[in-house]
Amino acid sequence: MSTLPDFRLMRPATASDAVRMRALHPSSRYLAGGTDLLPNMRRGLVATDVVIALGDVEELTGLHEEAGSLTIGVGVTLATLAANKLVQERLPALAQAAAGVAGPTHRISATLGGNLCLETRCRFYNQSEPWREANDYCMKLGSDTCRVASKSARCYAAFSGDLAPALMVLAAEVELLGPLGTRVLPIADFYREDGMAWLAMAPDELLVAVRVPLKNGWVSAYEKVRVRGSIDFPLAGVAVALRREGDALVGLRIALTGVSSRPESVSGLEAMAGHPLDDTALAIIARQVKLGTKAMETTLIEVPFRRRITPVLAKRLVERLWGMVGDNPIGPS
Ligand SMILES: Cc1cc2nc3c(=O)[nH]c(=O)nc-3n(C[C@H](O)[C@H](O)[C@H](O)COP(=O)(O)OP(=O)(O)OC[C@H]3O[C@@H](n4cnc5c(N)ncnc54)[C@H](O)[C@@H]3O)c2cc1C
Ligand code: SF4
């Protein structure tokens, strides 16, 4: 097993200090729980000689309900999110996604911010240095060829975080702090479809918080498939939020993870507004989810399985939520 390279550790007390330190050390990296960054440094995937640890920045660790929305600091751990009563009751997709990340020991350290900024993954990249060297490396690090799509000009490494799709269907926004101040954007706009540059965050910005509206009448859920029932990253994950009034579906959002270089919002679902959840609606859902599943050979599990499983998960979740709500909406009310 390779060892962690030497680095200088900096410990800012405030978010502004962290941003200032990053500006002074452009090749530095932020460290939150370290469950993604440290293994990647040890494997030689991330090279940095300055690490800015965010653990002492108290302003990143709050959970506040205010004016109809919940603001969650990026330093909140996944264990805390999964166990929080308000999150469980009003934003179940988020609680379920947090509860399904890795294993319990990871979730004690792993944070919301680290999960949202997680590196994209590929079976040709997330390997030891000797393995990558023996296979002549790939475009993401050390060569100019993609081993998944040899003629491709871009990397297809898959974004495999569980929380982003849940936050997308919950219509969350992210808050970023940079040297020029704060900016807020919808979480879907925080991601780009490029395995080597998947975050729409400037190098000098810090992700500070996530704001989730506590909307009336919406229910939500998250489910994923993975090789083993714990520890493993999602091969495919599906989040659904829906709103039902009587026999009509008045709102439906679906987002996917693990099947593209960014978490994908499923498009083309608006046409179902006002209609019942019948076989036609379920067929449209299956078709649109399949269209949004852009899986490439980035995992050891074959692409056809990942293309087939996302519509199955989506239909199952939609039917479960539809039946759960009935004429009497529960969940976010
Ligand atoms: C065995 C194993 C299994 C795993 N299984 C899963 C899984 O099932 N699902 C899943 O989603 N993840 C999984 N992970 C990945 C990881 O553990 C989690 O995604 C975790 O939430 C990362 O959070 P962290 O706080 O540890 O991030 P860190 O490792 O500290 O950081 C991750 C990245 O985010 C950056 N970063 C952190 N905070 C900020 C910030 N505020 N602003 C800007 N950049 C920031 C860091 O610089 C780094 O690049 C797994 C990891 C391992 C090792
Ligand atoms: S998709 Fe291609 S370039 Fe990207 S990590 Fe995999 S092999 Fe490398």
XYZ file of C-alpha atoms and ligand atoms in Angstrom:
394
model
C 0.000 0.000 0.000
C 1.380 3.443 -0.923
C 1.999 6.008 1.813
C 0.588 9.500 2.122
C 3.067 12.070 0.710
C 4.322 14.880 2.970
C 2.299 18.093 2.961
C 1.890 21.289 4.959
C -1.364 21.452 6.938
C -3.140 24.793 7.371
C -6.082 25.225 9.750
C -8.199 28.348 9.045
C -10.720 29.452 11.704
C -13.143 31.116 9.270
C -14.403 30.535 5.740
C -12.839 33.852 4.603
C -9.464 32.765 5.997
C -9.770 29.479 4.086
C -10.408 31.374 0.841
C -7.432 33.687 1.539
C -5.148 30.691 2.180
C -6.267 29.052 -1.038
C -5.523 32.228 -3.001
C -2.005 32.244 -1.525
C -1.467 28.551 -2.382
C -3.204 27.876 -5.728
C -2.160 24.201 -5.802
C -3.554 23.556 -2.304
C -6.602 21.381 -1.629
C -9.405 21.688 0.900
C -9.705 18.804 3.346
C -13.086 18.078 4.936
C -13.595 14.502 6.217
C -10.713 13.314 4.049
C -12.445 10.078 3.007
C -12.058 10.877 -0.702
C -9.080 13.253 -0.733
C -6.646 11.246 1.413
C -7.021 7.915 -0.469
C -6.608 9.850 -3.728
C -3.433 11.554 -2.451
C -2.070 8.216 -1.273
C -2.693 6.696 -4.701
C -0.911 9.575 -6.443
C -4.130 10.827 -8.083
C -3.976 14.200 -6.341
C -0.669 16.029 -5.957
C -0.516 18.874 -3.462
C 1.962 20.090 -0.874
C -0.548 22.266 1.054
C -3.752 20.964 2.582
C -6.301 23.408 4.052
C -8.273 21.559 6.730
C -11.813 22.916 7.202
C -12.516 21.112 10.486
C -12.093 24.220 12.710
C -14.412 26.430 10.633
C -17.475 26.488 12.862
C -19.620 28.532 10.477
C -19.608 25.555 8.080
C -21.215 23.154 10.535
C -24.704 24.569 11.199
C -28.172 23.340 10.251
C -30.743 26.174 10.348
C -34.410 26.300 9.394
C -35.440 29.777 8.317
C -38.054 31.354 6.013
C -39.276 28.032 4.609
C -35.895 26.543 3.835
C -33.173 24.543 5.544
C -29.602 25.830 5.290
C -27.008 23.107 5.798
C -23.342 23.979 6.296
C -21.030 21.889 4.129
C -19.157 20.661 7.214
C -22.213 18.770 8.509
C -21.362 15.065 8.493
C -23.369 12.468 6.621
C -24.085 10.635 9.898
C -25.611 13.850 11.315
C -27.674 14.454 8.169
C -28.974 10.886 8.078
C -30.016 11.028 11.759
C -31.568 14.506 11.708
C -35.335 14.313 12.386
C -36.243 17.331 10.240
C -34.245 15.950 7.298
C -35.794 12.494 7.736
C -39.333 13.879 7.841
C -39.215 16.749 5.350
C -36.371 15.780 2.994
C -36.354 11.965 3.078
C -34.423 11.576 -0.216
C -31.514 13.454 1.386
C -31.609 11.419 4.624
C -31.737 8.165 2.638
C -28.874 9.206 0.329
C -26.698 10.214 3.322
C -27.501 6.961 5.152
C -26.417 4.933 2.103
C -22.931 6.413 1.605
C -20.049 3.972 2.196
C -20.246 2.487 5.727
C -20.964 3.885 9.235
C -17.327 4.699 10.056
C -17.038 6.764 6.853
C -20.245 8.653 7.517
C -18.994 9.858 10.913
C -16.180 11.798 9.174
C -17.511 12.348 5.648
C -19.188 15.700 5.039
C -21.885 17.130 2.800
C -19.332 19.407 1.063
C -16.861 16.609 0.389
C -19.647 14.470 -1.016
C -20.806 17.196 -3.405
C -17.214 17.889 -4.547
C -16.296 14.206 -4.839
C -13.868 13.325 -7.663
C -15.357 11.536 -10.657
C -14.486 7.845 -10.855
C -13.351 5.342 -13.483
C -11.967 1.811 -13.369
C -8.903 3.002 -15.317
C -8.218 5.904 -12.936
C -9.060 4.774 -9.374
C -6.149 2.352 -9.287
C -2.722 2.192 -7.696
C 0.226 3.907 -9.402
C 1.835 0.552 -10.450
C -1.494 -0.570 -11.985
C -1.893 2.678 -13.921
C 1.750 2.638 -15.033
C 1.445 -0.971 -16.242
C -1.601 0.081 -18.284
C 0.053 3.203 -19.760
C -2.129 5.577 -17.740
C -5.087 7.460 -19.272
C -6.077 10.989 -20.248
C -7.253 11.967 -16.756
C -3.681 11.587 -15.492
C -0.471 10.820 -17.351
C -1.452 10.109 -20.982
C -3.463 11.628 -23.848
C -5.736 8.626 -24.471
C -9.024 7.700 -22.873
C -9.140 3.926 -22.258
C -12.957 3.922 -22.183
C -13.441 5.770 -25.495
C -10.096 5.867 -27.302
C -11.127 8.488 -29.896
C -12.759 10.758 -27.328
C -11.466 14.249 -26.624
C -13.056 14.187 -23.197
C -13.038 12.026 -20.075
C -16.196 10.073 -19.182
C -15.289 9.299 -15.545
C -18.580 9.041 -13.647
C -19.795 11.333 -10.889
C -20.780 8.849 -8.185
C -21.874 10.937 -5.211
C -25.182 9.957 -3.612
C -26.311 13.335 -2.254
C -26.300 15.497 -5.396
C -29.280 13.812 -7.152
C -31.304 13.916 -3.922
C -30.594 17.641 -3.564
C -31.413 18.210 -7.234
C -34.933 16.777 -6.956
C -35.382 18.823 -3.773
C -34.538 21.977 -5.806
C -31.566 22.925 -3.595
C -29.135 25.786 -4.163
C -25.450 25.918 -3.282
C -23.627 28.903 -1.807
C -20.026 29.570 -2.824
C -17.556 31.982 -1.284
C -14.717 33.434 -3.352
C -12.304 36.378 -3.055
C -14.965 38.674 -4.567
C -17.798 37.523 -2.296
C -20.660 35.058 -2.267
C -22.679 33.609 -5.130
C -25.621 31.222 -5.128
C -26.600 28.822 -7.894
C -29.032 25.949 -8.427
C -27.262 22.711 -7.548
C -27.754 21.347 -11.083
C -25.607 24.251 -12.378
C -22.799 23.308 -9.977
C -21.908 20.351 -12.240
C -20.474 19.989 -15.753
C -20.498 16.993 -18.060
C -16.742 16.472 -18.103
C -14.961 13.801 -16.059
C -11.863 15.999 -15.713
C -13.608 19.297 -14.884
C -16.916 18.291 -13.347
C -17.463 21.224 -10.972
C -18.567 24.696 -12.062
C -16.599 26.140 -9.142
C -13.623 28.457 -9.667
C -10.346 27.162 -8.175
C -10.397 29.994 -5.611
C -13.957 29.297 -4.410
C -15.118 27.424 -1.316
C -18.444 25.618 -1.128
C -20.045 27.017 2.010
C -23.655 25.859 2.357
C -26.617 24.202 0.712
C -30.140 25.685 0.942
C -33.075 23.325 0.528
C -36.660 24.644 0.285
C -39.105 22.901 2.633
C -41.885 22.741 0.068
C -45.496 21.855 0.779
C -46.902 18.565 -0.398
C -43.768 17.076 -1.971
C -42.527 13.608 -1.042
C -39.160 12.189 -2.030
C -36.973 9.100 -1.931
C -33.537 7.838 -3.019
C -32.331 4.373 -3.942
C -29.152 2.994 -5.487
C -27.620 -0.255 -6.660
C -24.061 -1.249 -5.863
C -21.996 -4.398 -5.891
C -22.136 -4.922 -2.107
C -24.886 -3.658 0.158
C -22.485 -1.313 1.981
C -19.151 0.447 1.350
C -19.434 0.434 -2.457
C -20.093 3.531 -4.556
C -23.366 3.555 -6.527
C -23.278 1.850 -9.923
C -26.472 3.816 -10.452
C -28.576 5.907 -8.075
C -32.020 7.457 -8.569
C -33.720 10.243 -6.604
C -37.398 11.106 -7.066
C -39.570 13.931 -5.704
C -43.246 14.094 -6.541
C -46.390 15.943 -5.664
C -49.820 14.384 -6.022
C -53.217 16.069 -5.826
C -56.096 13.587 -5.832
C -55.546 11.382 -8.884
C -53.232 13.806 -10.639
C -49.481 13.988 -10.666
C -48.827 17.712 -10.346
C -45.051 17.640 -10.026
C -42.340 15.090 -10.746
C -38.544 15.426 -10.616
C -36.051 12.608 -11.152
C -32.243 12.797 -10.981
C -29.560 10.147 -11.491
C -26.029 9.511 -10.285
C -23.225 7.144 -11.304
C -24.305 7.121 -14.945
C -22.689 10.266 -16.349
C -19.862 12.679 -15.544
C -22.370 14.813 -13.680
C -25.532 14.066 -11.707
C -28.262 14.113 -14.368
C -31.678 15.757 -14.135
C -34.133 13.682 -16.157
C -35.870 15.878 -18.737
C -39.236 15.558 -20.504
C -41.335 14.834 -17.400
C -43.342 18.086 -17.494
C -45.877 16.648 -19.974
C -47.230 14.395 -17.232
C -48.410 17.267 -15.022
C -52.139 16.976 -14.340
C -52.327 13.324 -15.483
C -52.795 10.191 -13.357
C -49.911 7.790 -12.793
C -51.087 5.165 -15.270
C -49.218 2.775 -17.566
C -48.672 5.526 -20.134
C -47.073 7.781 -17.512
C -44.866 4.942 -16.241
C -43.759 4.188 -19.816
C -42.824 7.865 -20.328
C -40.875 7.844 -17.059
C -38.976 4.681 -18.071
C -38.164 6.125 -21.500
C -36.953 9.489 -20.189
C -34.847 7.910 -17.432
C -33.225 5.604 -19.961
C -32.437 8.614 -22.167
C -30.797 10.351 -19.174
C -28.646 7.297 -18.388
C -25.400 7.957 -20.229
C -23.341 5.186 -18.649
C -19.971 4.327 -20.207
C -17.605 1.423 -19.414
C -16.220 3.181 -16.333
C -17.084 0.393 -13.871
C -16.523 -3.364 -13.888
C -20.283 -3.841 -14.140
C -21.396 -3.685 -17.769
C -23.225 -0.725 -19.267
C -26.433 -2.608 -20.318
C -27.120 -3.462 -16.664
C -26.767 0.185 -15.601
C -29.024 1.308 -18.493
C -31.682 -1.232 -17.542
C -31.622 -0.661 -13.802
C -32.249 3.122 -13.679
C -35.777 2.930 -15.231
C -36.594 0.027 -12.892
C -35.490 2.000 -9.807
C -37.261 5.154 -10.993
C -40.601 3.434 -11.637
C -40.387 1.616 -8.311
C -39.730 4.833 -6.379
C -42.436 6.801 -8.232
C -45.045 4.088 -7.586
C -44.034 3.845 -3.927
C -44.277 7.610 -3.374
C -47.542 7.839 -5.318
C -49.100 5.116 -3.174
C -47.684 6.614 0.015
C -49.192 10.045 -0.573
C -52.684 9.008 -1.729
C -55.185 11.802 -1.162
C -53.488 12.832 2.021
C -49.996 14.241 1.344
C -47.372 13.500 3.986
C -43.666 14.187 4.083
C -42.789 17.835 3.278
C -46.112 19.472 4.124
C -14.469 2.754 0.493
C -15.191 4.014 0.123
C -16.553 3.949 -0.183
C -17.258 5.097 -0.534
N -18.584 4.974 -0.840
C -19.273 6.074 -1.230
C -20.663 5.976 -1.560
O -21.292 4.926 -1.468
N -21.300 7.110 -1.961
C -20.662 8.323 -2.049
O -21.305 9.314 -2.407
N -19.354 8.438 -1.728
C -18.643 7.361 -1.314
N -17.318 7.469 -0.964
C -16.609 8.752 -1.136
C -16.520 9.640 0.119
O -16.277 8.885 1.269
C -17.798 10.436 0.339
O -18.272 10.972 -0.884
C -17.629 11.565 1.340
O -18.875 12.214 1.532
C -16.592 12.617 0.983
O -16.645 13.618 1.998
P -15.346 14.080 2.790
O -15.805 15.110 3.749
O -14.601 12.927 3.357
O -14.533 14.738 1.584
P -12.960 15.013 1.425
O -12.279 13.727 1.106
O -12.405 15.780 2.558
O -13.016 15.946 0.142
C -13.478 15.473 -1.108
C -13.174 16.542 -2.179
O -13.982 17.683 -1.954
C -13.174 18.852 -1.792
N -13.864 19.674 -0.806
C -14.287 19.260 0.428
N -14.970 20.249 1.026
C -14.985 21.299 0.159
C -15.553 22.614 0.217
N -16.247 23.048 1.266
N -15.384 23.438 -0.861
C -14.686 23.009 -1.945
N -14.129 21.781 -2.053
C -14.289 20.940 -0.995
C -11.809 18.341 -1.361
O -10.760 19.230 -1.692
C -11.737 17.037 -2.145
O -11.342 17.293 -3.457
C -16.587 6.337 -0.578
C -15.220 6.404 -0.254
C -14.535 5.274 0.075
C -13.068 5.386 0.415
S -13.063 7.935 -18.852
Fe -11.159 7.740 -20.022
S -9.889 9.528 -19.493
Fe -11.545 9.377 -18.000
S -10.629 8.283 -16.286
Fe -11.655 6.738 -17.599
S -10.100 6.045 -19.040
Fe -9.342 7.903 -18.068
